PDB file of C-alpha atoms and ligand atoms in Angstrom:
ATOM      1  CA  MET A  17      74.674  19.567  18.494  1.00 74.00           C
ATOM      2  CA  SER A  18      72.988  22.703  19.919  1.00 86.00           C
ATOM      3  CA  GLU A  19      71.522  22.468  23.441  1.00 87.00           C
ATOM      4  CA  GLU A  20      67.945  22.912  22.173  1.00 86.00           C
ATOM      5  CA  LEU A  21      68.223  20.021  19.941  1.00 90.00           C
ATOM      6  CA  GLN A  22      69.815  17.788  22.627  1.00 90.00           C
ATOM      7  CA  ALA A  23      66.869  18.694  24.832  1.00 84.00           C
ATOM      8  CA  VAL A  24      64.384  17.700  22.049  1.00 83.00           C
ATOM      9  CA  ILE A  25      66.093  14.394  21.527  1.00 86.00           C
ATOM     10  CA  LYS A  26      66.081  13.810  25.265  1.00 83.00           C
ATOM     11  CA  ILE A  27      62.392  14.479  25.385  1.00 78.00           C
ATOM     12  CA  ARG A  28      61.826  12.137  22.450  1.00 80.00           C
ATOM     13  CA  ASP A  29      63.922   9.358  23.900  1.00 83.00           C
ATOM     14  CA  GLU A  30      62.149   9.577  27.378  1.00 79.00           C
ATOM     15  CA  PHE A  31      58.781   9.472  25.417  1.00 79.00           C
ATOM     16  CA  LEU A  32      59.799   6.331  23.564  1.00 84.00           C
ATOM     17  CA  SER A  33      60.907   4.622  26.680  1.00 83.00           C
ATOM     18  CA  ILE A  34      57.690   5.579  28.793  1.00 82.00           C
ATOM     19  CA  SER A  35      55.310   4.767  25.852  1.00 84.00           C
ATOM     20  CA  SER A  36      56.977   1.424  25.062  1.00 87.00           C
ATOM     21  CA  HIS A  37      56.814   0.472  28.724  1.00 85.00           C
ATOM     22  CA  GLU A  38      53.127   1.674  29.019  1.00 86.00           C
ATOM     23  CA  LEU A  39      52.225  -0.393  25.790  1.00 89.00           C
ATOM     24  CA  LYS A  40      53.950  -3.434  27.153  1.00 89.00           C
ATOM     25  CA  THR A  41      52.286  -3.441  30.564  1.00 87.00           C
ATOM     26  CA  PRO A  42      48.851  -4.522  29.512  1.00 89.00           C
ATOM     27  CA  LEU A  43      50.328  -6.939  26.938  1.00 91.00           C
ATOM     28  CA  THR A  44      52.000  -9.327  29.377  1.00 90.00           C
ATOM     29  CA  PRO A  45      48.872 -10.169  31.345  1.00 90.00           C
ATOM     30  CA  LEU A  46      46.886 -10.225  28.092  1.00 93.00           C
ATOM     31  CA  LYS A  47      49.226 -12.953  26.708  1.00 93.00           C
ATOM     32  CA  LEU A  48      48.959 -14.960  29.889  1.00 92.00           C
ATOM     33  CA  GLN A  49      45.273 -14.833  29.931  1.00 92.00           C
ATOM     34  CA  ILE A  50      45.040 -16.006  26.347  1.00 93.00           C
ATOM     35  CA  GLN A  51      47.499 -18.717  27.179  1.00 92.00           C
ATOM     36  CA  GLN A  52      45.240 -19.848  30.020  1.00 90.00           C
ATOM     37  CA  ILE A  53      42.201 -19.773  27.871  1.00 89.00           C
ATOM     38  CA  LEU A  54      43.922 -21.876  25.183  1.00 90.00           C
ATOM     39  CA  ARG A  55      44.986 -24.441  27.943  1.00 88.00           C
ATOM     40  CA  MET A  56      41.461 -24.708  29.330  1.00 86.00           C
ATOM     41  CA  LEU A  57      40.025 -25.293  25.769  1.00 85.00           C
ATOM     42  CA  SER A  58      42.580 -27.856  24.986  1.00 86.00           C
ATOM     43  CA  GLN A  59      41.685 -29.770  28.331  1.00 81.00           C
ATOM     44  CA  SER A  60      37.944 -30.148  27.421  1.00 70.00           C
ATOM     45  CA  THR A  61      37.172 -31.878  30.945  1.00 68.00           C
ATOM     46  CA  ALA A  62      38.394 -28.805  32.906  1.00 67.00           C
ATOM     47  CA  TRP A  63      35.861 -26.344  31.358  1.00 74.00           C
ATOM     48  CA  ASP A  64      34.877 -23.667  33.814  1.00 82.00           C
ATOM     49  CA  PRO A  65      32.572 -21.039  32.250  1.00 86.00           C
ATOM     50  CA  GLU A  66      32.907 -18.709  35.172  1.00 89.00           C
ATOM     51  CA  ARG A  67      36.748 -18.754  35.134  1.00 88.00           C
ATOM     52  CA  MET A  68      36.590 -18.380  31.336  1.00 89.00           C
ATOM     53  CA  GLN A  69      34.229 -15.319  31.753  1.00 91.00           C
ATOM     54  CA  ARG A  70      36.796 -13.698  34.228  1.00 91.00           C
ATOM     55  CA  LEU A  71      39.635 -14.329  32.013  1.00 91.00           C
ATOM     56  CA  LEU A  72      37.848 -12.840  29.038  1.00 93.00           C
ATOM     57  CA  ASN A  73      36.673  -9.946  31.117  1.00 90.00           C
ATOM     58  CA  THR A  74      40.200  -9.097  32.214  1.00 91.00           C
ATOM     59  CA  SER A  75      41.515  -9.504  28.572  1.00 93.00           C
ATOM     60  CA  ASN A  76      38.921  -7.166  27.388  1.00 92.00           C
ATOM     61  CA  ARG A  77      40.055  -4.550  30.055  1.00 89.00           C
ATOM     62  CA  GLN A  78      43.675  -4.884  28.905  1.00 91.00           C
ATOM     63  CA  ILE A  79      42.707  -4.554  25.291  1.00 94.00           C
ATOM     64  CA  SER A  80      40.774  -1.302  26.218  1.00 89.00           C
ATOM     65  CA  ARG A  81      43.722   0.082  28.056  1.00 88.00           C
ATOM     66  CA  LEU A  82      45.990  -0.705  24.921  1.00 92.00           C
ATOM     67  CA  SER A  83      43.502   1.034  22.586  1.00 92.00           C
ATOM     68  CA  LYS A  84      43.285   4.076  24.700  1.00 89.00           C
ATOM     69  CA  LEU A  85      47.054   4.452  24.811  1.00 90.00           C
ATOM     70  CA  ILE A  86      47.270   3.861  20.943  1.00 92.00           C
ATOM     71  CA  GLU A  87      44.492   6.648  20.628  1.00 91.00           C
ATOM     72  CA  GLU A  88      46.536   8.970  22.845  1.00 90.00           C
ATOM     73  CA  LEU A  89      49.521   8.473  20.613  1.00 90.00           C
ATOM     74  CA  LEU A  90      47.581   9.105  17.519  1.00 92.00           C
ATOM     75  CA  ASP A  91      46.171  12.290  19.000  1.00 93.00           C
ATOM     76  CA  ILE A  92      49.614  13.513  19.830  1.00 89.00           C
ATOM     77  CA  SER A  93      50.756  12.786  16.267  1.00 89.00           C
ATOM     78  CA  ARG A  94      47.648  14.561  14.955  1.00 91.00           C
ATOM     79  CA  ILE A  95      48.313  17.493  17.361  1.00 92.00           C
ATOM     80  CA  SER A  96      52.002  17.732  16.306  1.00 87.00           C
ATOM     81  CA  ARG A  97      51.159  17.848  12.618  1.00 89.00           C
ATOM     82  CA  GLY A  98      48.340  20.436  13.231  1.00 89.00           C
ATOM     83  CA  GLN A  99      45.731  17.986  12.167  1.00 89.00           C
ATOM     84  CA  LEU A 100      43.412  17.818  15.112  1.00 90.00           C
ATOM     85  CA  GLN A 101      39.972  18.792  13.688  1.00 89.00           C
ATOM     86  CA  LEU A 102      36.634  19.579  15.150  1.00 93.00           C
ATOM     87  CA  GLU A 103      33.160  18.436  13.806  1.00 94.00           C
ATOM     88  CA  LEU A 104      30.718  20.710  15.570  1.00 95.00           C
ATOM     89  CA  ASP A 105      27.199  19.466  16.312  1.00 94.00           C
ATOM     90  CA  ARG A 106      24.308  20.461  18.501  1.00 96.00           C
ATOM     91  CA  PHE A 107      23.874  18.019  21.372  1.00 96.00           C
ATOM     92  CA  SER A 108      22.779  17.762  25.070  1.00 97.00           C
ATOM     93  CA  LEU A 109      25.769  17.854  27.272  1.00 97.00           C
ATOM     94  CA  SER A 110      23.787  16.611  30.353  1.00 97.00           C
ATOM     95  CA  GLU A 111      22.696  13.436  28.317  1.00 96.00           C
ATOM     96  CA  LEU A 112      26.348  12.956  27.139  1.00 97.00           C
ATOM     97  CA  ILE A 113      27.571  13.105  30.736  1.00 97.00           C
ATOM     98  CA  GLU A 114      24.916  10.725  31.852  1.00 97.00           C
ATOM     99  CA  ASP A 115      25.632   8.158  28.958  1.00 96.00           C
ATOM    100  CA  VAL A 116      29.433   8.417  29.594  1.00 96.00           C
ATOM    101  CA  THR A 117      28.965   7.839  33.467  1.00 97.00           C
ATOM    102  CA  GLN A 118      26.510   4.882  32.939  1.00 96.00           C
ATOM    103  CA  ARG A 119      29.230   3.177  30.780  1.00 93.00           C
ATOM    104  CA  PHE A 120      31.815   3.812  33.626  1.00 94.00           C
ATOM    105  CA  GLY A 121      29.405   2.233  36.250  1.00 94.00           C
ATOM    106  CA  ARG A 122      31.283  -0.922  36.689  1.00 90.00           C
ATOM    107  CA  GLN A 123      34.723   0.732  36.732  1.00 91.00           C
ATOM    108  CA  LEU A 124      33.503   3.242  39.211  1.00 96.00           C
ATOM    109  CA  GLU A 125      32.057   0.422  41.465  1.00 95.00           C
ATOM    110  CA  GLU A 126      35.272  -1.655  41.285  1.00 93.00           C
ATOM    111  CA  ALA A 127      37.164   1.386  42.258  1.00 95.00           C
ATOM    112  CA  GLY A 128      34.892   2.098  45.162  1.00 97.00           C
ATOM    113  CA  CYS A 129      34.073   5.554  43.850  1.00 97.00           C
ATOM    114  CA  GLU A 130      30.541   6.719  44.556  1.00 97.00           C
ATOM    115  CA  LEU A 131      29.258   9.047  41.616  1.00 97.00           C
ATOM    116  CA  GLN A 132      27.483  12.279  42.386  1.00 98.00           C
ATOM    117  CA  LEU A 133      26.047  14.077  39.556  1.00 97.00           C
ATOM    118  CA  GLU A 134      24.656  17.625  39.498  1.00 97.00           C
ATOM    119  CA  LEU A 135      23.826  18.326  35.889  1.00 97.00           C
ATOM    120  CA  GLU A 136      21.478  21.269  34.746  1.00 96.00           C
ATOM    121  CA  THR A 137      19.057  19.777  32.284  1.00 91.00           C
ATOM    122  CA  ASP A 138      18.845  21.031  28.516  1.00 86.00           C
ATOM    123  CA  LEU A 139      22.471  22.055  28.407  1.00 95.00           C
ATOM    124  CA  ILE A 140      22.469  22.279  24.572  1.00 96.00           C
ATOM    125  CA  VAL A 141      25.935  22.932  23.250  1.00 97.00           C
ATOM    126  CA  ASN A 142      27.473  23.363  19.812  1.00 96.00           C
ATOM    127  CA  TRP A 143      30.740  21.198  20.258  1.00 97.00           C
ATOM    128  CA  ASP A 144      32.520  18.220  18.834  1.00 96.00           C
ATOM    129  CA  VAL A 145      30.660  15.474  20.736  1.00 96.00           C
ATOM    130  CA  PHE A 146      33.345  12.851  20.236  1.00 95.00           C
ATOM    131  CA  ARG A 147      36.227  15.085  21.477  1.00 96.00           C
ATOM    132  CA  ILE A 148      33.980  16.404  24.408  1.00 97.00           C
ATOM    133  CA  GLU A 149      33.346  12.761  25.418  1.00 96.00           C
ATOM    134  CA  GLN A 150      37.068  12.173  25.142  1.00 96.00           C
ATOM    135  CA  ILE A 151      37.569  15.049  27.668  1.00 97.00           C
ATOM    136  CA  ILE A 152      34.951  13.722  30.121  1.00 97.00           C
ATOM    137  CA  VAL A 153      36.353  10.248  29.839  1.00 95.00           C
ATOM    138  CA  ASN A 154      39.807  11.385  30.540  1.00 96.00           C
ATOM    139  CA  LEU A 155      38.989  13.416  33.579  1.00 97.00           C
ATOM    140  CA  LEU A 156      36.912  10.749  34.997  1.00 97.00           C
ATOM    141  CA  THR A 157      39.419   8.164  34.154  1.00 95.00           C
ATOM    142  CA  ASN A 158      42.000  10.207  36.252  1.00 96.00           C
ATOM    143  CA  ALA A 159      39.484  10.793  39.055  1.00 97.00           C
ATOM    144  CA  ILE A 160      39.120   6.995  39.442  1.00 96.00           C
ATOM    145  CA  LYS A 161      42.692   6.441  39.094  1.00 95.00           C
ATOM    146  CA  TYR A 162      44.040   8.973  41.566  1.00 96.00           C
ATOM    147  CA  ALA A 163      41.019   8.980  44.045  1.00 97.00           C
ATOM    148  CA  ALA A 164      40.085   5.209  44.214  1.00 96.00           C
ATOM    149  CA  GLY A 165      37.777   4.543  47.227  1.00 96.00           C
ATOM    150  CA  LYS A 166      36.555   8.188  47.213  1.00 97.00           C
ATOM    151  CA  PRO A 167      33.461   9.746  45.755  1.00 98.00           C
ATOM    152  CA  VAL A 168      33.620  11.615  42.434  1.00 98.00           C
ATOM    153  CA  ARG A 169      31.321  14.545  41.693  1.00 98.00           C
ATOM    154  CA  ILE A 170      30.535  15.922  38.362  1.00 98.00           C
ATOM    155  CA  GLU A 171      28.679  19.248  38.049  1.00 98.00           C
ATOM    156  CA  ALA A 172      27.603  20.947  34.730  1.00 98.00           C
ATOM    157  CA  LYS A 173      25.959  24.274  34.298  1.00 97.00           C
ATOM    158  CA  ARG A 174      25.535  27.347  32.190  1.00 96.00           C
ATOM    159  CA  ASN A 175      27.358  30.469  33.115  1.00 93.00           C
ATOM    160  CA  GLY A 176      26.160  33.245  30.707  1.00 93.00           C
ATOM    161  CA  ASP A 177      27.461  32.351  27.273  1.00 94.00           C
ATOM    162  CA  PHE A 178      29.661  29.456  28.657  1.00 95.00           C
ATOM    163  CA  VAL A 179      29.047  26.045  30.044  1.00 97.00           C
ATOM    164  CA  SER A 180      31.096  24.778  32.939  1.00 97.00           C
ATOM    165  CA  VAL A 181      31.858  21.218  33.887  1.00 98.00           C
ATOM    166  CA  VAL A 182      33.643  20.461  37.137  1.00 98.00           C
ATOM    167  CA  ILE A 183      34.904  16.904  37.909  1.00 98.00           C
ATOM    168  CA  ARG A 184      35.926  16.833  41.571  1.00 98.00           C
ATOM    169  CA  ASP A 185      37.580  14.030  43.568  1.00 98.00           C
ATOM    170  CA  ARG A 186      38.948  13.589  47.047  1.00 97.00           C
ATOM    171  CA  GLY A 187      42.073  11.648  46.019  1.00 97.00           C
ATOM    172  CA  ILE A 188      45.836  12.341  46.283  1.00 97.00           C
ATOM    173  CA  GLY A 189      45.647  15.811  44.985  1.00 97.00           C
ATOM    174  CA  ILE A 190      48.446  17.784  43.187  1.00 97.00           C
ATOM    175  CA  ALA A 191      50.957  20.046  44.875  1.00 96.00           C
ATOM    176  CA  GLN A 192      50.683  23.705  44.080  1.00 95.00           C
ATOM    177  CA  GLY A 193      54.010  23.748  42.187  1.00 94.00           C
ATOM    178  CA  ASP A 194      52.817  20.966  39.783  1.00 95.00           C
ATOM    179  CA  GLN A 195      49.503  22.351  38.824  1.00 96.00           C
ATOM    180  CA  ASN A 196      50.670  24.280  35.685  1.00 94.00           C
ATOM    181  CA  ARG A 197      52.954  21.736  34.174  1.00 93.00           C
ATOM    182  CA  ILE A 198      50.598  18.686  34.249  1.00 95.00           C
ATOM    183  CA  PHE A 199      48.798  20.251  31.284  1.00 95.00           C
ATOM    184  CA  LYS A 200      51.933  20.044  29.197  1.00 91.00           C
ATOM    185  CA  ARG A 201      52.947  17.077  27.110  1.00 87.00           C
ATOM    186  CA  PHE A 202      54.570  14.199  29.090  1.00 83.00           C
ATOM    187  CA  GLU A 203      54.411  15.994  32.534  1.00 86.00           C
ATOM    188  CA  ARG A 204      53.282  13.862  35.448  1.00 85.00           C
ATOM    189  CA  ALA A 205      53.259  14.701  39.211  1.00 90.00           C
ATOM    190  CA  VAL A 206      53.223  10.998  40.386  1.00 89.00           C
ATOM    191  CA  SER A 207      55.888   8.271  40.273  1.00 84.00           C
ATOM    192  CA  GLN A 208      55.727   5.691  37.339  1.00 76.00           C
ATOM    193  CA  ASP A 209      56.080   2.845  39.975  1.00 76.00           C
ATOM    194  CA  HIS A 210      52.810   3.884  41.667  1.00 84.00           C
ATOM    195  CA  PHE A 211      50.610   5.119  38.765  1.00 86.00           C
ATOM    196  CA  GLY A 212      51.113   4.069  35.147  1.00 80.00           C
ATOM    197  CA  GLY A 213      50.492   6.631  32.460  1.00 85.00           C
ATOM    198  CA  MET A 214      52.197   8.680  29.833  1.00 84.00           C
ATOM    199  CA  GLY A 215      51.347  12.208  30.898  1.00 88.00           C
ATOM    200  CA  LEU A 216      49.491  12.945  27.649  1.00 90.00           C
ATOM    201  CA  GLY A 217      45.910  12.832  28.669  1.00 93.00           C
ATOM    202  CA  LEU A 218      45.655  16.389  30.209  1.00 96.00           C
ATOM    203  CA  TYR A 219      47.776  17.783  27.329  1.00 95.00           C
ATOM    204  CA  ILE A 220      45.286  16.379  24.790  1.00 95.00           C
ATOM    205  CA  VAL A 221      42.322  17.627  26.841  1.00 96.00           C
ATOM    206  CA  SER A 222      43.735  21.256  26.898  1.00 96.00           C
ATOM    207  CA  GLN A 223      44.432  21.034  23.097  1.00 96.00           C
ATOM    208  CA  ILE A 224      40.866  20.119  22.437  1.00 96.00           C
ATOM    209  CA  LEU A 225      39.680  22.834  24.729  1.00 97.00           C
ATOM    210  CA  GLN A 226      41.787  25.473  22.859  1.00 95.00           C
ATOM    211  CA  LEU A 227      40.252  24.549  19.604  1.00 95.00           C
ATOM    212  CA  HIS A 228      36.812  25.005  21.156  1.00 97.00           C
ATOM    213  CA  GLY A 229      37.614  28.353  22.486  1.00 96.00           C
ATOM    214  CA  GLY A 230      37.616  26.963  26.186  1.00 97.00           C
ATOM    215  CA  THR A 231      39.868  26.494  29.014  1.00 97.00           C
ATOM    216  CA  ILE A 232      40.782  24.066  31.976  1.00 98.00           C
ATOM    217  CA  SER A 233      41.988  24.833  35.384  1.00 97.00           C
ATOM    218  CA  VAL A 234      42.620  22.829  38.502  1.00 98.00           C
ATOM    219  CA  GLU A 235      42.094  23.609  42.150  1.00 97.00           C
ATOM    220  CA  SER A 236      43.891  21.217  44.454  1.00 97.00           C
ATOM    221  CA  GLU A 237      45.931  20.680  47.618  1.00 95.00           C
ATOM    222  CA  LEU A 238      48.240  17.641  48.057  1.00 95.00           C
ATOM    223  CA  GLY A 239      46.285  14.817  49.775  1.00 94.00           C
ATOM    224  CA  GLN A 240      43.002  16.886  49.547  1.00 95.00           C
ATOM    225  CA  GLY A 241      41.608  15.761  46.139  1.00 97.00           C
ATOM    226  CA  ALA A 242      41.366  17.772  42.945  1.00 98.00           C
ATOM    227  CA  ALA A 243      38.768  19.855  40.925  1.00 98.00           C
ATOM    228  CA  PHE A 244      39.294  20.128  37.169  1.00 98.00           C
ATOM    229  CA  ARG A 245      37.153  23.003  35.758  1.00 98.00           C
ATOM    230  CA  VAL A 246      36.360  23.046  32.196  1.00 98.00           C
ATOM    231  CA  GLU A 247      34.756  26.124  30.605  1.00 97.00           C
ATOM    232  CA  ILE A 248      33.599  26.410  26.883  1.00 97.00           C
ATOM    233  CA  PRO A 249      31.345  28.910  24.941  1.00 97.00           C
ATOM    234  CA  ALA A 250      28.040  27.078  24.510  1.00 96.00           C
ATOM    235  CA  ASN A 251      28.033  27.995  20.912  1.00 95.00           C
ATOM    236  CA  GLY A 252      31.549  26.623  20.255  1.00 92.00           C
ATOM    237  CA  PRO A 253      34.372  28.395  18.588  1.00 91.00           C
ATOM    238  CA  GLN A 254      33.433  31.396  16.488  1.00 74.00           C
ATOM    239  CA  ALA A 255      34.745  29.804  13.319  1.00 41.00           C
ATOM    240  CA  ALA A 256      32.641  27.578  10.975  1.00 38.00           C
ATOM    241  CA  SER A 257      32.001  24.035  11.504  1.00 41.00           C
ATOM    242  CA  THR A 258      35.550  22.757  11.266  1.00 44.00           C
ATOM    243  CA  SER A 259      38.738  24.239  12.460  1.00 44.00           C
ATOM    244  CA  VAL A 260      42.306  23.313  12.320  1.00 42.00           C
ATOM    245  CA  ILE A 261      44.212  25.916  14.342  1.00 42.00           C
ATOM    246  CA  GLN A 262      47.205  24.087  15.798  1.00 41.00           C
ATOM    247  CA  ALA A 263      50.634  24.938  14.486  1.00 38.00           C
ATOM    248  CA  PRO A 264      52.978  21.951  14.089  1.00 41.00           C
ATOM    249  CA  ASP A 265      54.486  21.186  17.445  1.00 43.00           C
ATOM    250  CA  SER A 266      58.239  21.445  17.093  1.00 38.00           C
ATOM    251  CA  ALA A 267      59.436  19.109  19.841  1.00 38.00           C
ATOM    252  CA  LEU A 268      58.014  16.077  18.272  1.00 38.00           C
ATOM    253  CA  CYS A 269      58.473  17.250  14.632  1.00 33.00           C
ATOM    254  CA  ALA A 270      62.233  18.112  15.147  1.00 32.00           C
ATOM    255  CA  SER A 271      64.637  15.382  13.917  1.00 32.00           C
ATOM    256  CA  PRO A 272      68.206  14.813  14.774  1.00 32.00           C
ATOM    257  CA  PRO A 273      70.861  16.192  12.320  1.00 31.00           C
ATOM    258  CA  ASN A 274      72.129  13.719   9.546  1.00 30.00           C
TER     259      ASN A 274
HETATM  260  P1  LIG B 330      48.713  10.439  33.178  1.00 80.02           P
HETATM  261  O1  LIG B 330      47.545  10.283  34.202  1.00 80.02           O
HETATM  262  O2  LIG B 330      48.687   9.403  32.028  1.00 80.02           O
HETATM  263  O3  LIG B 330      49.865  10.587  33.896  1.00 80.02           O
HETATM  264  P2  LIG B 330      47.546  12.979  32.572  1.00 80.02           P
HETATM  265  O4  LIG B 330      48.113  14.019  31.539  1.00 80.02           O
HETATM  266  O5  LIG B 330      46.202  12.686  32.549  1.00 80.02           O
HETATM  267  O6  LIG B 330      48.558  11.721  32.351  1.00 80.02           O
HETATM  268  O7  LIG B 330      47.903  13.635  33.988  1.00 80.02           O
HETATM  269  C1  LIG B 330      49.008  14.200  34.210  1.00 80.02           C
HETATM  270  C2  LIG B 330      49.415  14.146  35.638  1.00 80.02           C
HETATM  271  O8  LIG B 330      48.518  15.066  36.274  1.00 80.02           O
HETATM  272  C3  LIG B 330      49.210  12.795  36.196  1.00 80.02           C
HETATM  273  O9  LIG B 330      50.376  12.097  36.092  1.00 80.02           O
HETATM  274  C4  LIG B 330      48.986  13.161  37.836  1.00 80.02           C
HETATM  275  O10 LIG B 330      50.225  13.464  38.341  1.00 80.02           O
HETATM  276  C5  LIG B 330      48.242  14.350  37.670  1.00 80.02           C
HETATM  277  N1  LIG B 330      46.745  14.179  37.777  1.00 80.02           N
HETATM  278  C6  LIG B 330      45.859  14.306  36.772  1.00 80.02           C
HETATM  279  N2  LIG B 330      44.510  14.148  37.373  1.00 80.02           N
HETATM  280  C7  LIG B 330      44.656  13.989  38.636  1.00 80.02           C
HETATM  281  C8  LIG B 330      43.856  13.879  39.729  1.00 80.02           C
HETATM  282  N3  LIG B 330      42.475  13.713  39.553  1.00 80.02           N
HETATM  283  N4  LIG B 330      44.410  13.792  41.027  1.00 80.02           N
HETATM  284  C9  LIG B 330      45.612  13.837  41.210  1.00 80.02           C
HETATM  285  N5  LIG B 330      46.532  13.861  40.325  1.00 80.02           N
HETATM  286  C10 LIG B 330      46.116  14.149  38.985  1.00 80.02           C
END
């Protein structure tokens, strides 16, 4: 077997091991919570509505985590088959960021992250609203995860033909030597024991940006927080309303020899 093929199989095996671990992590508490709810319901005298609400809220969070992981896996599969498509639409980026951050209010509060917004109004863009929301959600989720207890700032403004969005946190930061590789598939700069994750979010973000004709970069120092800067032409990619530009990704498409 060639060295290249061995490397591909190793990546795939590591990926299967990490992704099954990640998928299993929310399932275990979810199962326990459902069992507790069932027990409570069977003992009709011990009905505690507040406790029930807490259990259901936590279950709901675990389900959201599971669906996010599954969405990431589906996106990876779309990217590797060259089937990630954009549907361009005109919308207000400032409104979208306000909507997303409002939805994240509770999560930000629970993590102790004060949110600061500096959004230019009337930032009308011609992008794929669903995919751009995915980028903001991803970067915001990372800020909450890697900078709990610290403020998070989002800035959005026009720079000539481009619109830039910066998501800045004051968390654990990223060492200089890791700053390029974290945008690649499966690459992580933290230990699995301290922070869960599959190392796919930033890779998917950079693929979506590539389709939009945009870029992402990071400025950071270890222990000093991180600022992720996204820049996209306001009018979107030059192509028509839909584009499919990804070539199939060999590492996940390759299969072992018979
Ligand atoms: P995941 O968070 O699931 O590992 P990502 O692709 O979103 O995957 O991020 C890749 C890696 O980049 C993370 O494992 C982490 O090491 C680093 N990283 C991303 N965002 C931040 C951040 N805001 N602060 C510090 N490190 C970060």
